[in-house]
Short mmCIF file of C-alpha atoms in Angstrom, two decimals:
data_model
loop_
_atom_site.label_atom_id
_atom_site.label_comp_id
_atom_site.label_asym_id
_atom_site.label_seq_id
_atom_site.Cartn_x
_atom_site.Cartn_y
_atom_site.Cartn_z
CA UNK W 1 97.60 90.08 134.46
CA UNK W 2 97.92 91.17 137.60
CA UNK W 3 95.15 91.41 140.23
CA UNK W 4 95.55 93.95 143.37
CA UNK W 5 92.93 94.71 145.82
CA UNK W 6 92.36 97.94 147.80
CA UNK W 7 92.71 98.69 151.69
CA UNK W 8 92.47 101.07 154.09
CA UNK W 9 95.59 102.70 155.65
CA UNK W 10 95.14 101.44 159.59
CA UNK W 11 98.78 100.86 160.48
CA UNK W 12 97.76 98.21 162.93
CA UNK W 13 95.18 96.88 160.89
CA UNK W 14 96.99 96.56 157.59
CA UNK W 15 99.70 93.91 158.47
CA UNK W 16 96.81 91.37 158.85
CA UNK W 17 95.14 92.10 156.32
CA UNK W 18 97.83 92.91 153.98
CA UNK W 19 99.13 89.55 154.68
CA UNK W 20 95.89 87.52 154.43
CA UNK W 21 95.43 89.30 151.16
CA UNK W 22 98.98 87.66 149.72
CA UNK W 23 98.08 84.58 151.41
CA UNK W 24 94.89 84.52 149.39
CA UNK W 25 96.47 85.10 145.75
CA UNK W 26 96.56 88.68 144.88
CA UNK W 27 99.59 90.36 142.92
CA UNK W 28 99.56 93.43 145.10
CA UNK W 29 97.86 96.15 147.02
CA UNK W 30 96.78 99.71 147.06
CA UNK W 31 95.41 102.00 149.92
CA UNK W 32 94.07 105.71 149.87
CA UNK W 33 96.36 108.45 150.36
CA UNK W 34 93.83 111.09 151.26
CA UNK W 35 94.78 112.42 155.05
CA UNK W 36 91.68 114.18 156.49
CA UNK W 37 89.50 110.72 155.90
CA UNK W 38 92.41 108.30 156.30
CA UNK W 39 95.42 107.54 157.83
CA UNK W 40 99.18 108.16 156.14
CA UNK W 41 99.93 106.02 153.61
CA UNK W 42 103.33 105.37 153.47
CA UNK W 43 103.47 104.63 157.35
CA UNK W 44 100.81 101.88 156.80
CA UNK W 45 102.45 100.71 153.22
CA UNK W 46 105.48 100.30 155.54
CA UNK W 47 104.01 98.34 157.83
CA UNK W 48 102.45 95.99 155.22
CA UNK W 49 105.64 95.61 154.05
CA UNK W 50 107.32 94.00 156.83
CA UNK W 51 104.36 91.36 157.14
CA UNK W 52 104.61 90.05 153.56
CA UNK W 53 107.24 88.23 150.81
CA UNK W 54 106.33 89.20 147.44
CA UNK W 55 102.80 91.17 147.47
CA UNK W 56 103.77 94.17 145.54
CA UNK W 57 102.07 97.88 147.66
CA UNK W 58 100.96 101.35 145.84
CA UNK W 59 99.35 104.38 146.65
CA UNK W 60 95.51 104.65 145.20
CA UNK W 61 96.58 107.48 144.80
CA UNK W 62 98.88 110.24 145.46
CA UNK W 63 98.36 113.75 144.28
CA UNK W 64 100.94 116.94 143.51
CA UNK W 65 100.05 119.08 145.70
CA UNK W 66 99.74 117.61 149.65
CA UNK W 67 103.46 116.98 149.81
CA UNK W 68 106.43 118.38 146.91
CA UNK W 69 107.81 116.28 144.10
CA UNK W 70 110.75 115.62 147.00
CA UNK W 71 108.78 114.63 149.92
CA UNK W 72 106.54 111.96 147.73
CA UNK W 73 109.99 110.70 146.10
CA UNK W 74 111.30 110.08 149.15
CA UNK W 75 108.06 108.28 150.79
CA UNK W 76 108.48 106.23 147.43
CA UNK W 77 112.09 105.07 147.81
CA UNK W 78 111.54 104.11 151.34
CA UNK W 79 108.49 101.85 151.62
CA UNK W 80 110.26 100.88 147.97
CA UNK W 81 113.48 100.13 150.26
CA UNK W 82 111.31 98.50 152.57
CA UNK W 83 109.56 96.37 151.32
CA UNK W 84 112.65 94.93 148.77
CA UNK W 85 111.67 96.34 145.94
CA UNK W 86 107.67 96.32 145.80
CA UNK W 87 106.63 100.07 145.87
CA UNK W 88 104.24 101.49 143.26
CA UNK W 89 103.09 104.90 143.32
CA UNK W 90 99.92 106.03 141.94
CA UNK W 91 99.44 109.09 141.54
CA UNK W 92 96.53 111.94 139.73
CA UNK W 93 95.20 114.91 139.87
CA UNK W 94 93.59 114.58 143.87
CA UNK W 95 90.13 114.48 144.52
CA UNK W 96 89.02 114.30 148.13
CA UNK W 97 92.45 114.93 149.76
CA UNK W 98 92.37 118.25 147.91
CA UNK W 99 88.15 118.63 148.72
CA UNK W 100 88.77 118.40 152.05
CA UNK W 101 91.41 121.83 152.03
CA UNK W 102 89.34 123.66 149.50
CA UNK W 103 90.52 122.94 146.85
CA UNK W 104 89.52 121.14 143.18
CA UNK W 105 92.70 118.98 141.42
CA UNK W 106 95.88 120.48 140.49
CA UNK W 107 96.15 122.20 137.27
CA UNK W 108 97.17 119.95 134.07
CA UNK W 109 100.33 121.88 133.80
CA UNK W 110 101.58 121.97 137.30
CA UNK W 111 100.68 118.65 137.64
CA UNK W 112 102.78 117.83 134.23
CA UNK W 113 105.67 119.42 135.98
CA UNK W 114 105.04 117.57 138.91
CA UNK W 115 105.31 114.71 136.95
CA UNK W 116 109.11 115.62 135.71
CA UNK W 117 110.55 116.53 138.72
CA UNK W 118 108.88 113.45 140.60
CA UNK W 119 110.15 110.64 137.64
CA UNK W 120 113.96 112.76 137.90
CA UNK W 121 114.30 112.60 141.95
CA UNK W 122 113.41 108.75 141.71
CA UNK W 123 115.85 108.29 139.12
CA UNK W 124 117.81 109.85 140.69
CA UNK W 125 118.57 113.02 138.85
CA UNK W 126 118.48 116.75 139.99
CA UNK W 127 115.72 119.28 139.18
CA UNK W 128 117.22 123.22 139.04
CA UNK W 129 115.89 125.12 141.96
CA UNK W 130 114.19 127.48 139.41
CA UNK W 131 111.30 124.55 138.56
CA UNK W 132 110.26 124.41 142.30
CA UNK W 133 107.72 126.74 142.15
CA UNK W 134 105.28 124.98 144.07
CA UNK W 135 107.15 126.63 147.25
CA UNK W 136 106.25 130.38 147.13
CA UNK W 137 108.46 133.06 148.77
CA UNK W 138 105.51 134.69 151.22
CA UNK W 139 106.33 130.87 152.80
CA UNK W 140 109.94 130.20 152.38
CA UNK W 141 112.33 133.25 151.00
CA UNK W 142 115.44 132.17 148.96
CA UNK W 143 118.25 130.43 150.62
CA UNK W 144 120.29 132.72 149.32
CA UNK W 145 119.10 135.13 151.79
CA UNK W 146 120.83 132.97 154.44
CA UNK W 147 124.33 134.23 152.93
CA UNK W 148 126.25 130.31 153.67
CA UNK W 149 129.29 129.59 152.58
CA UNK W 150 127.51 126.65 150.91
CA UNK W 151 124.31 125.83 149.79
CA UNK W 152 122.60 122.77 147.31
CA UNK W 153 122.48 124.81 143.67
CA UNK W 154 119.86 122.13 142.62
CA UNK W 155 117.30 119.84 144.31
CA UNK W 156 118.86 116.08 144.74
CA UNK W 157 118.01 112.84 147.44
CA UNK W 158 120.81 111.60 147.51
CA UNK W 159 120.32 108.65 149.20
CA UNK W 160 117.98 107.37 146.58
CA UNK W 161 120.33 105.58 144.62
CA UNK W 162 122.27 102.92 147.11
CA UNK W 163 118.24 101.85 146.97
CA UNK W 164 118.41 102.18 143.33
CA UNK W 165 121.09 99.84 142.67
CA UNK W 166 119.58 97.02 144.95
CA UNK W 167 115.84 97.15 144.36
CA UNK W 168 115.45 99.35 140.78
CA UNK W 169 113.46 102.34 140.52
CA UNK W 170 109.25 102.09 141.99
CA UNK W 171 107.04 102.79 138.90
CA UNK W 172 105.10 105.66 138.68
CA UNK W 173 101.39 105.15 137.66
CA UNK W 174 98.91 107.62 136.57
CA UNK W 175 95.50 107.38 137.38
CA UNK W 176 93.87 108.90 134.13
CA UNK W 177 90.30 109.60 133.03
CA UNK W 178 89.76 112.52 129.62
CA UNK W 179 92.11 112.68 127.18
CA UNK W 180 94.46 115.29 128.47
CA UNK W 181 95.26 113.51 131.90
CA UNK W 182 95.97 110.21 129.46
CA UNK W 183 98.15 112.03 127.10
CA UNK W 184 100.04 113.91 129.80
CA UNK W 185 100.37 110.33 131.97
CA UNK W 186 101.75 108.34 128.28
CA UNK W 187 104.47 110.90 128.12
CA UNK W 188 105.64 110.79 131.43
CA UNK W 189 104.19 107.66 133.51
CA UNK W 190 105.70 104.31 133.31
CA UNK W 191 102.34 102.97 133.15
CA UNK W 192 98.53 104.81 133.11
CA UNK W 193 95.68 103.43 135.52
CA UNK W 194 92.81 104.30 132.91
CA UNK W 195 89.54 105.22 135.59
CA UNK W 196 87.17 104.75 132.54
CA UNK W 197 84.93 101.68 133.83
CA UNK W 198 84.96 98.27 133.32
CA UNK W 199 84.09 99.26 129.52
CA UNK W 200 86.19 97.46 127.16
CA UNK W 201 84.86 100.02 124.33
CA UNK W 202 86.24 102.90 126.29
CA UNK W 203 88.94 101.10 127.45
CA UNK W 204 90.19 100.99 124.18
CA UNK W 205 89.69 103.99 123.56
CA UNK W 206 92.09 105.09 126.41
CA UNK W 207 94.34 103.09 125.01
CA UNK W 208 94.42 104.61 121.99
CA UNK W 209 94.43 108.37 122.95
CA UNK W 210 97.51 107.23 125.24
CA UNK W 211 99.74 105.33 122.34
CA UNK W 212 98.86 108.39 119.93
CA UNK W 213 100.24 111.07 122.59
CA UNK W 214 103.51 108.57 123.03
CA UNK W 215 104.02 108.52 118.88
CA UNK W 216 103.49 112.17 119.29
CA UNK W 217 105.73 112.94 121.54
CA UNK W 218 108.24 111.03 119.17
CA UNK W 219 108.38 108.26 122.22
CA UNK W 220 108.15 104.54 121.22
CA UNK W 221 104.02 103.45 121.85
CA UNK W 222 104.77 100.47 122.83
CA UNK W 223 107.26 101.55 125.78
CA UNK W 224 104.34 102.21 128.13
CA UNK W 225 102.41 99.38 130.36
CA UNK W 226 98.48 99.44 130.60
CA UNK W 227 96.60 98.74 133.26
CA UNK W 228 92.78 100.00 135.12
CA UNK W 229 90.68 100.64 138.19
CA UNK W 230 87.88 98.18 137.75
CA UNK W 231 84.44 98.53 140.32
CA UNK W 232 83.78 95.06 140.78
CA UNK W 233 81.24 92.62 143.13
CA UNK W 234 80.91 89.38 142.32
CA UNK W 235 77.51 87.30 143.99
CA UNK W 236 74.91 85.04 142.51
CA UNK W 237 72.13 87.16 143.00
CA UNK W 238 72.89 90.33 140.31
CA UNK W 239 70.43 93.03 142.29
CA UNK W 240 73.10 92.26 145.79
CA UNK W 241 76.09 92.71 143.40
CA UNK W 242 74.52 95.65 141.53
CA UNK W 243 74.28 97.24 145.03
CA UNK W 244 77.68 96.13 146.47
CA UNK W 245 79.57 98.41 144.06
CA UNK W 246 77.56 101.12 143.74
CA UNK W 247 79.02 103.19 146.74
CA UNK W 248 82.72 102.49 144.98
CA UNK W 249 81.76 103.11 141.08
CA UNK W 250 79.76 106.87 142.19
CA UNK W 251 84.08 107.55 143.05
CA UNK W 252 84.99 106.03 139.39
CA UNK W 253 82.03 106.74 137.44
CA UNK W 254 82.23 111.25 138.66
CA UNK W 255 86.02 110.65 137.77
CA UNK W 256 84.26 111.25 134.11
CA UNK W 257 82.42 113.74 134.55
CA UNK W 258 83.80 115.73 136.96
CA UNK W 259 84.43 119.19 135.26
CA UNK W 260 80.77 119.16 133.21
CA UNK W 261 82.20 116.78 130.06
CA UNK W 262 82.51 113.15 129.15
CA UNK W 263 85.18 111.46 126.76
CA UNK W 264 85.10 108.81 125.14
CA UNK W 265 82.44 106.01 124.23
CA UNK W 266 79.36 106.48 125.76
CA UNK W 267 75.65 105.69 125.77
CA UNK W 268 72.94 108.63 125.79
CA UNK W 269 71.58 107.06 129.10
CA UNK W 270 74.73 106.63 130.74
CA UNK W 271 75.74 110.29 130.23
CA UNK W 272 73.00 111.79 131.18
CA UNK W 273 73.10 108.90 134.65
CA UNK W 274 76.85 110.32 134.95
CA UNK W 275 75.62 114.40 134.53
CA UNK W 276 72.67 113.50 137.92
CA UNK W 277 75.57 111.88 139.30
CA UNK W 278 78.26 115.25 139.24
CA UNK W 279 75.46 117.13 140.34
CA UNK W 280 73.80 115.25 143.63
CA UNK W 281 77.47 114.53 144.45
CA UNK W 282 77.87 115.51 148.33
CA UNK W 283 81.68 114.07 149.71
CA UNK W 284 80.38 114.38 153.49
CA UNK W 285 79.78 110.64 151.71
CA UNK W 286 82.09 109.38 149.36
CA UNK W 287 82.60 105.94 148.45
CA UNK W 288 79.45 104.72 150.36
CA UNK W 289 76.83 102.61 148.91
CA UNK W 290 73.54 104.22 150.56
CA UNK W 291 74.71 107.72 149.45
CA UNK W 292 71.80 110.16 147.23
CA UNK W 293 74.60 109.59 144.43
CA UNK W 294 74.74 105.91 144.55
CA UNK W 295 71.10 105.52 144.47
CA UNK W 296 71.18 107.62 141.23
CA UNK W 297 72.76 104.63 139.29
CA UNK W 298 71.02 102.92 137.10
CA UNK W 299 71.04 98.85 136.84
CA UNK W 300 71.83 99.22 133.16
CA UNK W 301 75.09 101.89 134.19
CA UNK W 302 76.05 99.71 136.83
CA UNK W 303 76.49 96.50 134.27
CA UNK W 304 77.99 98.76 131.80
CA UNK W 305 80.18 100.40 134.15
CA UNK W 306 81.37 97.64 136.29
CA UNK W 307 82.29 94.10 136.29
CA UNK W 308 79.28 92.51 138.66
CA UNK W 309 77.26 89.07 138.78
CA UNK W 310 78.64 85.41 138.98
CA UNK W 311 81.55 84.42 139.03
CA UNK W 312 81.67 83.52 134.99
CA UNK W 313 79.96 86.99 134.20
CA UNK W 314 83.13 88.87 136.21
CA UNK W 315 85.27 86.71 134.93
CA UNK W 316 83.88 87.08 131.21
CA UNK W 317 84.40 91.09 131.54
CA UNK W 318 88.04 91.31 133.40
CA UNK W 319 89.50 88.60 130.53
CA UNK W 320 88.02 91.19 127.81
CA UNK W 321 90.00 93.65 129.14
CA UNK W 322 93.22 91.89 129.87
CA UNK W 323 92.78 91.05 126.31
CA UNK W 324 93.37 94.18 125.37
CA UNK W 325 96.63 94.23 126.70
CA UNK W 326 96.59 95.34 129.95
CA UNK W 327 98.74 94.05 132.80
CA UNK W 328 97.09 95.25 136.25
CA UNK W 329 93.63 95.38 137.10
CA UNK W 330 92.58 96.82 140.57
CA UNK W 331 89.71 95.32 141.90
CA UNK W 332 87.10 97.30 144.23
CA UNK W 333 84.58 95.59 145.93
CA UNK W 334 82.42 96.86 148.76
CA UNK W 335 83.33 93.84 150.52
CA UNK W 336 83.35 95.69 154.67
CA UNK W 337 80.77 97.37 153.87
CA UNK W 338 78.36 94.40 152.06
CA UNK W 339 75.08 92.86 154.54
CA UNK W 340 75.43 90.14 155.88
CA UNK W 341 77.44 87.24 154.53
CA UNK W 342 77.20 88.81 151.12
CA UNK W 343 80.86 90.65 151.46
CA UNK W 344 82.68 88.18 152.33
CA UNK W 345 80.96 85.92 150.29
CA UNK W 346 81.93 88.14 146.87
CA UNK W 347 85.38 88.34 148.26
CA UNK W 348 85.65 84.53 148.96
CA UNK W 349 84.06 83.95 144.83
CA UNK W 350 87.03 86.15 143.06
CA UNK W 351 89.59 84.58 145.00
CA UNK W 352 88.86 81.32 144.14
CA UNK W 353 86.79 81.18 141.08
CA UNK W 354 87.57 84.47 138.90
CA UNK W 355 91.94 85.24 139.87
CA UNK W 356 92.25 81.48 139.03
CA UNK W 357 90.87 81.66 135.46
CA UNK W 358 92.83 85.07 134.65
CA UNK W 359 95.42 82.67 135.32
CA UNK W 360 94.58 79.85 133.89
#
């Protein structure tokens, strides 16, 4: 099972950080893709590619609204080429990137159509113009209005074929929480990345939903990979570990209740916490551990939904996820925002004790 972690897409800072994470044994890094909150993710990933030789790279996550599928596919393939085949595109329906444009996550039908187009572009295929409904006539009229002698009759990224022949096609993985998005991901993605917390019961439920969706679509249920985003804080003092996990955990817990209903196995107490979190969530304090929403997370909820505690406790939880058949986890830990030396200690414990044990 590959172990990835997150970075901020700072084009200069990521050069050093990516090299350091590679040397520390991580398999890959993701960067956020939220234009109002951070720098451009693909510029940062390209910079990281030039300073590393083994570390895999990805977005965590892009969305189907702020770029057309052709633009996103081209950016992905560009980093894939620069990195000699190390790029993975992570995509979801959109959260903070859309909230700061006054929008909610993309509609399901649009998301599924976008994924289909994305995979077509990355595979070197073409998308009919009449399917490109994301560009309204009010923004740009059809090319036929120019009365040119010759025009393209479909949308295709011609230069991708050369990159794909050398480096292969970039993987597309979908961040998914609810059964409808899990099913869409199962039909169109190379990997489903569950945002279901570190609960083995919830992740097992998600795998079951995905496999059933593949079978219903006439696809091989074994032709799909699974991974998970895991909020993690490794520290010998449990209270400190719980506090370190709060900020990141609010983001992923909210995904499970964003539209008011929860899915998958949950205790009644956890449902109550999620509903309170949804009502109190302040997007201006997104990811912040000292926010009002973070204060709502109870100790029991954190220990159920995150991998926290000593190296032994964190390893035990991650090993249970690995044994479900996951081939990738993205470990999200608030190492930078922790008090004093707690963050450095937490990261060191993961890198020197947890990761080696997972690979043993």
